[in-house]
XYZ file of C-alpha atoms in Angstrom:
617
model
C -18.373 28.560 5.309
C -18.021 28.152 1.409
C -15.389 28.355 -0.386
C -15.341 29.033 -3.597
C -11.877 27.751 -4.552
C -13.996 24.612 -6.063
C -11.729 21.215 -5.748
C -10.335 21.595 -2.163
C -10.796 18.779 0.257
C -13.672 19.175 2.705
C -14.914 16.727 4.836
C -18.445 15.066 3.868
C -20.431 12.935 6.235
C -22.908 11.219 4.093
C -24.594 9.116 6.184
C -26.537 10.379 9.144
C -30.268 9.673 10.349
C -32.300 12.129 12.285
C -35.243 11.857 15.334
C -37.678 11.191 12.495
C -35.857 7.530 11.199
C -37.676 4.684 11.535
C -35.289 2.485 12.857
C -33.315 2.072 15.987
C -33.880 5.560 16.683
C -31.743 6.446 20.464
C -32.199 10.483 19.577
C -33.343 11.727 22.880
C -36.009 14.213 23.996
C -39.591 14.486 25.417
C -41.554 14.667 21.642
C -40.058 15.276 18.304
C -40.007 18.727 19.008
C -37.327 18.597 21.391
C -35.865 15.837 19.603
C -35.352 18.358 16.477
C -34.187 20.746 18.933
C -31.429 19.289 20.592
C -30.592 17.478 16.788
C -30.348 21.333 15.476
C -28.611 22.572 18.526
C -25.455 19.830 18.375
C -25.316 20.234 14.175
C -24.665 23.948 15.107
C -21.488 22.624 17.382
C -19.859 20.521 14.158
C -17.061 22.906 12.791
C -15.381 21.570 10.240
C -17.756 19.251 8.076
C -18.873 20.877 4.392
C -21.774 18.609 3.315
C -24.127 16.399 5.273
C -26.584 13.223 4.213
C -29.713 12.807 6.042
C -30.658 9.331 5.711
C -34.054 7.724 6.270
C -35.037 3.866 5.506
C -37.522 3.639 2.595
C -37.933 7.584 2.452
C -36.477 11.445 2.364
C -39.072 12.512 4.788
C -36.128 13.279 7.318
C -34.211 15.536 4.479
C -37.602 17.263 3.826
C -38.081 18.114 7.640
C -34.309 19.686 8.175
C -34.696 21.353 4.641
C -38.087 23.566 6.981
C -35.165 24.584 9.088
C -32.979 25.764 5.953
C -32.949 29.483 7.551
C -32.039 28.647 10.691
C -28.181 29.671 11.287
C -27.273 26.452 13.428
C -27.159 24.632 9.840
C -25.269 28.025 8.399
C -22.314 25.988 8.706
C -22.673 23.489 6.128
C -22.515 23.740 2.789
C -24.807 21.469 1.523
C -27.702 18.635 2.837
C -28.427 15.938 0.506
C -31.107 13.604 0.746
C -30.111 9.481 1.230
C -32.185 6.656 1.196
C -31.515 3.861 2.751
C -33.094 0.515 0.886
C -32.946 -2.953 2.321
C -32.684 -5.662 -0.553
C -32.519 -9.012 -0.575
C -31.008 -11.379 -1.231
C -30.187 -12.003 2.876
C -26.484 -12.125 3.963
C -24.956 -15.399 5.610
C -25.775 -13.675 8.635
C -29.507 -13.852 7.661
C -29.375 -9.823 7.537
C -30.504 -8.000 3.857
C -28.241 -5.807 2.367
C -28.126 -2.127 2.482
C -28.485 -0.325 -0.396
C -28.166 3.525 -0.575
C -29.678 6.091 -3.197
C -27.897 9.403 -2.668
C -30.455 12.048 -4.954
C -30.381 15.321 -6.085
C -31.938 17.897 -4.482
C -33.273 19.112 -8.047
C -35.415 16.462 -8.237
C -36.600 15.675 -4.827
C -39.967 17.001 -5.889
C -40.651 14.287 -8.464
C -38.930 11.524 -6.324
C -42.122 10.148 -5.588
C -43.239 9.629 -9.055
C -39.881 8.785 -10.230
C -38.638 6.372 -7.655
C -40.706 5.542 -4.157
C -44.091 4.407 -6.016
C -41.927 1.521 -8.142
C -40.410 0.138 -5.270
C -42.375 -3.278 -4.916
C -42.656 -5.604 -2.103
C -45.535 -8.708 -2.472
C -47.016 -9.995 0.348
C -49.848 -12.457 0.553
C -50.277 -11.932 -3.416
C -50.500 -8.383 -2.763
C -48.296 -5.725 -4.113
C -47.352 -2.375 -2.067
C -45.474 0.531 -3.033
C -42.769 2.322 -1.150
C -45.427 5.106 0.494
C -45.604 6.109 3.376
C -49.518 4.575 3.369
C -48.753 1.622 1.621
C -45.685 0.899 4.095
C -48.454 1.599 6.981
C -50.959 -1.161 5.286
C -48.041 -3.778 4.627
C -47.334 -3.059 8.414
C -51.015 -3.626 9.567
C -51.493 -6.952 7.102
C -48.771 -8.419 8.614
C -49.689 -7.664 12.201
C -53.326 -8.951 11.142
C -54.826 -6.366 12.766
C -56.346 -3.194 10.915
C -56.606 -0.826 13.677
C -52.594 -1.257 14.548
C -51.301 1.833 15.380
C -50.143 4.227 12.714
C -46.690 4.624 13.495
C -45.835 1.359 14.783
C -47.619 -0.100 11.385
C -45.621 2.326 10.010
C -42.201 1.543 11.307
C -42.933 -2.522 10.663
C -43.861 -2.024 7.507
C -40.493 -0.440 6.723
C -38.518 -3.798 8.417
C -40.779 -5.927 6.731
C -40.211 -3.984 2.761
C -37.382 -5.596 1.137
C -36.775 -5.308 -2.748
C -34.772 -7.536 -5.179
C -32.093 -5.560 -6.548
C -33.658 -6.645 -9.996
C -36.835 -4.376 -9.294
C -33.819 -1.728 -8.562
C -32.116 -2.463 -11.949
C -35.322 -1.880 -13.563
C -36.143 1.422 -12.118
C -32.570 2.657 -13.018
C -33.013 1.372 -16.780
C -36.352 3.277 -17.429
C -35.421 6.347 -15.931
C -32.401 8.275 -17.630
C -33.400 11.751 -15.420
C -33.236 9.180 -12.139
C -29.981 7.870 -13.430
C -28.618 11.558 -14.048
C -29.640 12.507 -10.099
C -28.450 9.951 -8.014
C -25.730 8.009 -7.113
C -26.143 4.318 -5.552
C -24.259 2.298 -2.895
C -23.545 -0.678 -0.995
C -22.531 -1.451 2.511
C -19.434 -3.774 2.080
C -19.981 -5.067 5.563
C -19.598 -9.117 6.504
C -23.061 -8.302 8.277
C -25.202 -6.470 6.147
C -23.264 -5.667 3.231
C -22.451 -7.115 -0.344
C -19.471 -9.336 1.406
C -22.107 -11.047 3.238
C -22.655 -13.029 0.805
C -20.384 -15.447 0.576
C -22.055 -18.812 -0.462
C -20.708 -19.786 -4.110
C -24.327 -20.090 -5.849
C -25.106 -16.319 -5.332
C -21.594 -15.208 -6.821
C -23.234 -13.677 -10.133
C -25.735 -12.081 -7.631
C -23.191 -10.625 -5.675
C -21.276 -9.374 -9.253
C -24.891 -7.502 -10.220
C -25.628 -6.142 -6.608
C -21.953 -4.371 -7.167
C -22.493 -3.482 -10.850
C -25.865 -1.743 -9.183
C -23.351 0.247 -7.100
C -21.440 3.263 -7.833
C -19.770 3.914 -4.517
C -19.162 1.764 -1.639
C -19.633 2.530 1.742
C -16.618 1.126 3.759
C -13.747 2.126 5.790
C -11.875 -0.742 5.101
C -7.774 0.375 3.705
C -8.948 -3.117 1.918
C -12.027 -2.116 0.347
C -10.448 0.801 -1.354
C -7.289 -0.324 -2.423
C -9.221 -3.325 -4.031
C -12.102 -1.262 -5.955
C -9.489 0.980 -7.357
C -7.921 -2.316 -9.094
C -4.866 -2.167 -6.793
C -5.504 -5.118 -4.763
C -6.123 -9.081 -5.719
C -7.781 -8.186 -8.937
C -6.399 -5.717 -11.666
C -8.464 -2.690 -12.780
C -9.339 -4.682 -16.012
C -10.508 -7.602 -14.204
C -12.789 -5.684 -11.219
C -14.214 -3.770 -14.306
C -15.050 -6.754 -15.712
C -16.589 -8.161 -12.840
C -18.408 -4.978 -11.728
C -18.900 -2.932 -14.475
C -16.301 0.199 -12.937
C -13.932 1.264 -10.161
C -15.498 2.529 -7.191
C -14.364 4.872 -5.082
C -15.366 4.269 -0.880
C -16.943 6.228 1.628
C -17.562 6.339 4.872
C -19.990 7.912 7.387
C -20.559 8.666 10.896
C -24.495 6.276 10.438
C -25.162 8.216 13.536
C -28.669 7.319 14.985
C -28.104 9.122 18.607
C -26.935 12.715 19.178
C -23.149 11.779 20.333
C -22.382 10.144 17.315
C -23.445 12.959 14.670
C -20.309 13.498 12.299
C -17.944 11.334 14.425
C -17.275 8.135 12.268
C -15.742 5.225 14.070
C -12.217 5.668 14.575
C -11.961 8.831 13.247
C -12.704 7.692 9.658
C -13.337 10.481 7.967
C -15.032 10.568 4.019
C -12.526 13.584 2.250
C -13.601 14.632 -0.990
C -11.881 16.880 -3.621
C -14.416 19.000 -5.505
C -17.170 21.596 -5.163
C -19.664 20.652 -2.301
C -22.315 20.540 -4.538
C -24.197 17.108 -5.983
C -22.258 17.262 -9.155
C -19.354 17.683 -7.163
C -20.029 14.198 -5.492
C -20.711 12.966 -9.291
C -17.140 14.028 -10.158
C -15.645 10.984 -7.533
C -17.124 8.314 -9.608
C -14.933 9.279 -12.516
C -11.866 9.840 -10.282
C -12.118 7.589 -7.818
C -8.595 7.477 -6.620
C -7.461 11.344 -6.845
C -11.272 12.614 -5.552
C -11.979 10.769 -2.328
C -9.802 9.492 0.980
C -10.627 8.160 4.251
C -8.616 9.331 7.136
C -8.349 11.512 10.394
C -6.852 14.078 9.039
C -6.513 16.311 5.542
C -4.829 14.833 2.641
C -1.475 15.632 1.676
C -1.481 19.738 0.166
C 1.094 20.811 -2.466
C 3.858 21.957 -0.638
C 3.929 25.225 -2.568
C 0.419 26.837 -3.302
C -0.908 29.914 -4.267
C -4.061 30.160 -2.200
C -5.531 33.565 -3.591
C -4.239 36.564 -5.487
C -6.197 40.251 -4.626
C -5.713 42.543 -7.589
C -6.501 46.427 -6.903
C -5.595 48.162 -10.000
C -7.307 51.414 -11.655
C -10.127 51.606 -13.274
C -8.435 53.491 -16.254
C -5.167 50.781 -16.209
C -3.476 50.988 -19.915
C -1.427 48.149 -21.225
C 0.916 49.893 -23.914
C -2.251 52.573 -24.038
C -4.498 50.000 -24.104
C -7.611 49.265 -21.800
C -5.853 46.587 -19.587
C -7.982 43.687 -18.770
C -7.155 42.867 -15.371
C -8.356 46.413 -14.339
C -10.635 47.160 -10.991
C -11.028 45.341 -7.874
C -11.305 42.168 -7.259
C -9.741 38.527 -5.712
C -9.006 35.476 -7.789
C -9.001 32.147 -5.437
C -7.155 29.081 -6.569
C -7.791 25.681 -5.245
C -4.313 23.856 -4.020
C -3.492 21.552 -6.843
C -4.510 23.704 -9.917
C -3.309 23.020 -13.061
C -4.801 25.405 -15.278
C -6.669 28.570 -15.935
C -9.466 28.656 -18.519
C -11.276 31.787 -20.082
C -11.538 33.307 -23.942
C -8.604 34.550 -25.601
C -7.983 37.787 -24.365
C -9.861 37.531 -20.990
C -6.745 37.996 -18.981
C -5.098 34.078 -18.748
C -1.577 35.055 -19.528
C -1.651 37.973 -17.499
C -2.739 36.379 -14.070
C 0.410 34.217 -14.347
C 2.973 37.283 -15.371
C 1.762 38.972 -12.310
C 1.926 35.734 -10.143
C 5.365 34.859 -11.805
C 6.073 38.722 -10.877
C 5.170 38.879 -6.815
C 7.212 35.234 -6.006
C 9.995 34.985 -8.458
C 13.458 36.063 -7.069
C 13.903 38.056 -10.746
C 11.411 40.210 -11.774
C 8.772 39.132 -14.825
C 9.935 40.697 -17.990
C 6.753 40.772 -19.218
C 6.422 43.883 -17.386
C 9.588 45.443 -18.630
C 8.808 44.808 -22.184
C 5.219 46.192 -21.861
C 4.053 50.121 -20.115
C 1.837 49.082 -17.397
C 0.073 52.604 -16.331
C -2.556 54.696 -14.942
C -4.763 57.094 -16.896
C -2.103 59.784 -17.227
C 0.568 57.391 -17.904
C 2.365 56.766 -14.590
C 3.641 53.622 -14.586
C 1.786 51.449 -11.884
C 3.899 49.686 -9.180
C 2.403 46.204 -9.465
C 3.910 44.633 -5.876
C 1.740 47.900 -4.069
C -1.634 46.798 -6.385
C -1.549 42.941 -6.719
C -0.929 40.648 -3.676
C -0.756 37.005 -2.795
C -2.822 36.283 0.601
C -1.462 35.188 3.788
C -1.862 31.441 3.242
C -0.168 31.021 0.170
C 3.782 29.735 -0.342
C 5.749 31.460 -2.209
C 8.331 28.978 -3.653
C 10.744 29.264 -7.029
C 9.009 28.286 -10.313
C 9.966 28.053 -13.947
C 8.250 30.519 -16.188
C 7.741 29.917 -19.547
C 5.364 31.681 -21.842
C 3.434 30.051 -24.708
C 6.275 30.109 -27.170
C 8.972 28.582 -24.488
C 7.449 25.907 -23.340
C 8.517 23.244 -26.655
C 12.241 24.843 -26.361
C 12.073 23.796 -22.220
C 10.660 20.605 -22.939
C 13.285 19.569 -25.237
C 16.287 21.153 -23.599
C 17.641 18.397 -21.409
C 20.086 20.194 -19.483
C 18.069 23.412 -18.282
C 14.744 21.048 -17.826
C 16.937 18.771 -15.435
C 18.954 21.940 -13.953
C 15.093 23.334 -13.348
C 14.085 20.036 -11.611
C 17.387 20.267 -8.898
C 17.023 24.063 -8.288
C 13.515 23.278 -6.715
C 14.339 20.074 -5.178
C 17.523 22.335 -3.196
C 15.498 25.008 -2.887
C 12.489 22.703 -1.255
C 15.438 21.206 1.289
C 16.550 24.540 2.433
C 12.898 24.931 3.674
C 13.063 21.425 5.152
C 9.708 20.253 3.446
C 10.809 17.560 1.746
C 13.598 16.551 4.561
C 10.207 16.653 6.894
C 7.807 14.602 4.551
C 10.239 11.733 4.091
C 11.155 11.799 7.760
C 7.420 11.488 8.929
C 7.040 8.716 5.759
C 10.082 7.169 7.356
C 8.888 7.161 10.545
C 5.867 5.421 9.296
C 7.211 3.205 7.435
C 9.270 2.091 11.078
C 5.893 1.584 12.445
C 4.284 -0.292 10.147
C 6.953 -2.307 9.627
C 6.898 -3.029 13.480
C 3.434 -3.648 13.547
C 3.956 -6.265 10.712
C 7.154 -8.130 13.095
C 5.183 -7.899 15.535
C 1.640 -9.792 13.805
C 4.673 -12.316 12.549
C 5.461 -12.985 15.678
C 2.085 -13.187 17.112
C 0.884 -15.504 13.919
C 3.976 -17.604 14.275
C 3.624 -18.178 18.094
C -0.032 -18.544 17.334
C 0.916 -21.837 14.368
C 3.373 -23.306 16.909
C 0.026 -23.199 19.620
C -2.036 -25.210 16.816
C 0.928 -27.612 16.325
C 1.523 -27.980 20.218
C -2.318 -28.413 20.874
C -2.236 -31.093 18.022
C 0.398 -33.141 19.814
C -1.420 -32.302 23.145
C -4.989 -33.707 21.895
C -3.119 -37.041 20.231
C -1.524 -37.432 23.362
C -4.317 -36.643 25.525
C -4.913 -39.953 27.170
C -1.144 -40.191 27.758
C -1.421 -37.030 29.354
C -4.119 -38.115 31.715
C -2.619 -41.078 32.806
C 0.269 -38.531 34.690
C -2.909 -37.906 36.703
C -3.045 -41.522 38.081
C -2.549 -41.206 42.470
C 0.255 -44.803 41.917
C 1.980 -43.531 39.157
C 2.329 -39.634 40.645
C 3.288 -41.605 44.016
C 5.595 -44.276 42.405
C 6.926 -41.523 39.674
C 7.997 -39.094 43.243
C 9.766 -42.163 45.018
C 12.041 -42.464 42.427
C 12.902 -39.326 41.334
C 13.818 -39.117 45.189
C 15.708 -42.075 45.327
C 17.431 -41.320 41.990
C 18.398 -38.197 43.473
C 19.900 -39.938 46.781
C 21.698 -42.503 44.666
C 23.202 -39.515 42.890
C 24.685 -38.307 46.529
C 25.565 -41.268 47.916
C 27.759 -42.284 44.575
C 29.076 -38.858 44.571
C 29.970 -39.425 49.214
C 31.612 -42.616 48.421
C 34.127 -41.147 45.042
C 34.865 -38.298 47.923
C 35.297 -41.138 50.433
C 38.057 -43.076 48.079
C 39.549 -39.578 46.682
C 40.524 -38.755 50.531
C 41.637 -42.340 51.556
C 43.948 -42.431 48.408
C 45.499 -39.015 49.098
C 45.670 -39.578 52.956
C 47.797 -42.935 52.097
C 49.848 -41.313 49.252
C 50.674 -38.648 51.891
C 51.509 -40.607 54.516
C 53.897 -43.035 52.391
C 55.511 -39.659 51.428
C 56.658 -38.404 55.230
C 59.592 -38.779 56.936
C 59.505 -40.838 59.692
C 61.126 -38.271 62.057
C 60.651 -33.905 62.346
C 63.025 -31.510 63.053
C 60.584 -29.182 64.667
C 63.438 -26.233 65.072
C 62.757 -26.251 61.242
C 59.778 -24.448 60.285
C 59.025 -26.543 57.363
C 59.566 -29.683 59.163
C 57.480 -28.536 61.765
C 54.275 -27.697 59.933
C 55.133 -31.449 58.012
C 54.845 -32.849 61.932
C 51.394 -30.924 62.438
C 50.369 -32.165 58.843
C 51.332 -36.371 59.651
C 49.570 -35.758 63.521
C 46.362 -34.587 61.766
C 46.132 -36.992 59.564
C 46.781 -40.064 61.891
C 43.946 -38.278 63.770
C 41.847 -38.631 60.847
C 43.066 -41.797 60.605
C 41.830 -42.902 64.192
C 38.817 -41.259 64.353
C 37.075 -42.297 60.837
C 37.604 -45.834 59.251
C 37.536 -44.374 55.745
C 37.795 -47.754 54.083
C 34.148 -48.474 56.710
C 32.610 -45.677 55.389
C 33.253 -46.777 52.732
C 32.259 -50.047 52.453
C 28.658 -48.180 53.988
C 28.355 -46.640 50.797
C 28.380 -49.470 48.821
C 26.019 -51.702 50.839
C 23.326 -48.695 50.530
C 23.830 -47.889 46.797
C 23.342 -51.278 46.878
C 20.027 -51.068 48.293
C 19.006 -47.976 46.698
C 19.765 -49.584 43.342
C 17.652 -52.841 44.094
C 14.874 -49.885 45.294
C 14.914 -48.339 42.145
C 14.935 -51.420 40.134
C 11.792 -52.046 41.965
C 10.061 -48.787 41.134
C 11.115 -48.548 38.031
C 9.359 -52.592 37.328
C 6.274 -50.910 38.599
C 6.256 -47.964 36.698
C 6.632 -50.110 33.544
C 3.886 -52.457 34.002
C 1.597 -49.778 34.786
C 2.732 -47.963 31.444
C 2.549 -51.338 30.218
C -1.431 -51.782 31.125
C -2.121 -48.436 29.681
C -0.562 -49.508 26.013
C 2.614 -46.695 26.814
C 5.915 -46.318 27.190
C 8.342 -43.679 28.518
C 9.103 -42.058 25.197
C 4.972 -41.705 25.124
C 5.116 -40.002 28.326
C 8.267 -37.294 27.820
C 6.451 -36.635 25.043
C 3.008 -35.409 25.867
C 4.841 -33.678 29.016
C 7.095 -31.930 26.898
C 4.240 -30.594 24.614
C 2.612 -29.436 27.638
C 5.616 -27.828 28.966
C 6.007 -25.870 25.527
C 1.886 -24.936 25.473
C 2.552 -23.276 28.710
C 5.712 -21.318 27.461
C 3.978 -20.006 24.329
C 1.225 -19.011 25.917
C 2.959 -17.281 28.325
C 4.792 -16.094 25.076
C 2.000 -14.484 23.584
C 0.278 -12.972 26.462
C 3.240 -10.615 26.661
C 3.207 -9.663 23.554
C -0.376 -8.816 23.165
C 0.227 -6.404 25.906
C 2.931 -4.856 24.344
């Protein structure tokens, strides 16, 4: 699985446990045996992860187990198993939970680890000290249990939740031992629960400053977390220095501590680094935090041209002008995506790996290799594109050439150096690369943008809720007194009789409407119809109906009616209305009170409704 093209991204899950941890241990099996077993069998499934760290609380013993099973080919996969430690240190969190604390070592020094490290871990108890040891932790486990004869491994396991160590004894341990400090790397959980941000009373601030100063990386997932420990958030780079003593880059692992969760972070949170999978490799993202390490689902961004690997199969006896050439024999030179330089003696072949690159992807020819006799043994000249190749995966894509004595002149020659620039931006276009990588950055940007209207929306729905509620809790008593059976009863009568006044005015204007037209018409008409006349006719049909009318309905009666039982429905309402207002009266209210608190209700109701459909959106 290695690859030997150095700083490539590779995924690295630094924080898994195995069936030996201590602590909420869910790995399944009959004994430990078949615990191992089944641990061994799914790490042989995981495909795509380069280095792994086994993590036990208070000890390596679970890195020293795996490393018996070093042979076996269901850990052929991975690059490289480190050993962490998980600590727990006080001081507590607010959520009365200590802090974890993580020392990632070596493997160079795990021999000495006990000397170095576990045996000046010290936790007091009852005026007596213990060590982190595996016996001592077994004593501290049976003293606090009170009862010598506790079983080992329980003793065991409670002396390991009952260990906790100030992070001064930590600071102390670091100081005195420069070989310790050269080996590991430490970190903090950044968690609200058992991390550093735990802490949040004011008093323990400078604790919470030393406990990060402690800490080289952080382990945390949080977009937050990282942009703010690189000096990009809240707090410039100068000022988290200051605080903390560095940038930090973050990590995240899978903290698995059951088999289905081995190398499978939550949400898909994968720790990418950028280096060589070895422990000095991991050193290398303390210094570059922000170009070394990202957390993500899928790779980082690669180069969008790259020269993955260049195989070179030229004689043994190659001449260069007559001249031993020095890129003679067999061989395969591997570049990682983003390099930037080549480094070797003078005269080890530099110059000449990048004339024959220059010569297989440029559209014209190196001239390198028409100003110098590239040959075999008996002079032939050599046909470089049938001896030196670019692999599969690399992109061949137009670059600028310059040798050692061009590169000032290219520099300082606006017009070619900005001519140089457009050729490869055109070129790059025709391919659709960068079209593509601003389209998906576009499309992005639409969602996140939408995401952000829509948490707008939500927060501003959600501020108009508080205000509402506000109104409906000062109003609350007015509210209740809606509930009264008299008022509900008295408040229903006349809302009905309002709404029968509201007809009967409405009858009677109808009423005097049709008596004033019926009159107006009938003053109008002839007296007598020529019915041979069609005209006159339909006026005789018109004056019969309405005399009909007439005779049939007393209009003026009717209307008269109306006005007696407006009348009455006035006095009724008057009447209601008296009630209603003493009753508000008693309570301390009035109307305005009431509309009110009803019309805060009313709105509570529409912006809840309001936000339930957008949360399921």
């Amino acid at each position: 699985m290695y690859d030997n093209r150095g700083s490539i991204w590779r995924k690295w899950d630094l924080h898994i446990h195995c069936p030996t941890t201590a602590l909420n241990n869910q790995f399944e099996g009959n004994d430990i045996d078949e615990k191992w077993e089944k641990y061994l069998d799914k790490l042989g499934e995981v495909e795509d992860v380069s280095v792994l760290g086994i993590t036990d609380y208070f000890s390596i013993d679970g890195y020293k187990k795996i490393m018996e099973f070093s042979d076996d080919q269901r850990l052929a996969n991975f690059d490289l198993i480190l050993p962490n430690c998980e600590l727990r240190i006080i001081p507590v969190t607010d959520t009365q939970r200590a802090i974890n604390f993580h020392f990632i070592f070596d493997p160079e020094i795990v021999s000495d680890l006990d000397s170095l490290f576990f045996s000046k871990l010290i936790f007091e108890y009852e005026g007596e000290p213990y060590q982190c040891t595996k016996n001592d932790l077994i004593k501290l486990g049976r003293k606090y249990k009170n009862d010598s004869d506790y079983d080992e491994n329980a003793a065991y396991r409670e002396g390991i939740n009952q260990f906790k160590v100030g992070y001064q004894n930590i600071s102390k341990i670091l100081k005195e031992s420069k070989r310790l400090r050269k080996h590991c790397l430490t970190g903090v959980s950044n968690s609200n629960n058992d991390g550093t941000s735990g802490i949040q009373h004011s008093s323990l601030a400078a604790t919470r400053e030393e406990i990060y100063r402690l800490s080289q990386l952080i382990f945390s997932s949080n977009p937050n977390d990282g942009t703010y420990f690189l000096g990009e958030g809240v707090d410039s780079k100068e000022e988290v220095i200051r605080k903390y003593g560095s940038l930090k880059p973050c990590i995240h692992g899978s903290d698995a501590h059951k088999i289905d969760d081995l190398c499978r972070p939550d949400g898909d949170r994968f720790t990418w680094i950028k280096s060589d999978p070895t422990f000095e490799g991991l050193r290398q993202i303390i210094f570059e935090p922000k170009y070394r390490v990202n957390i993500g689902k899928l790779l980082p961004n690669e180069p969008l041209i790259k020269i993955n690997k260049v195989d070179i199969n030229l004689p043994v006896d190659s001449k260069l002008d007559g001249e031993d050439y020095c890129l003679k024999g067999n061989y395969e030179i591997q570049f990682s995506p983003f390099f930037t330089c080549l480094i070797g003696g003078r005269g080890t072949g530099k110059s000449s790996i990048l004339n024959l690159i220059d010569h297989l992807i440029s559209e014209e020819k190196n001239k390198f290799f028409d100003e110098h006799n590239l040959t075999d043994a008996d002079g032939n000249r050599l046909k470089i594109e049938d001896l030196v190749s670019l692999d599969e995966k690399s992109e061949k894509g137009d670059i600028e050439f310059l040798s050692q004595n061009e590169i000032e002149d290219f520099a300082q020659d606006q017009k070619r150096f900005t001519q140089a620039i457009y050729r490869r931006l055109l070129k790059l276009d025709s391919e659709n690369k960068i079209e593509a990588s601003a389209k998906k950055v576009k499309d992005e940007i639409i969602k996140i943008e939408s995401k952000i209207s829509d948490y707008n929306k939500l927060n501003t729905i959600s501020n108009r809720i508080k205000s509402v509620n506000k109104e409906i809790e000062k109003n609350e008593n007015i509210l209740s007194s809606l509930e009264d059976s008299d008022f509900q009863e008295n408040s229903l009568q006349l809302s009905k009789k309002s709404q029968r006044l509201n007809r009967i005015r409405r009858s009677k204007d109808t009423l005097i409407k049709i008596l004033s037209s019926v009159s107006s018409i009938q003053e109008d008409l002839p007296d007598e119809f020529d019915t041979s006349i069609p005209f006159e006719r339909a006026l005789s049909n018109i004056s019969t109906s309405l005399q009909e009318i007439s005779a049939s309905y007393d209009i003026e009666s009717l209307t008269e009616e109306a006005s007696v039982e407006i009348k009455s429905l006035e006095d009724e309402i008057d009447r209601i209305t008296t009630e209603i207002n003493q009753f508000l009266e008693a309570k301390g209210l009035s109307k305005e009170n009431l509309k009110e608190a009803s019309s805060a209700q009313t709105n509570l109701d529409l912006l809840r409704d309001e936000i339930n459909e957008k949360e399921d959106e």
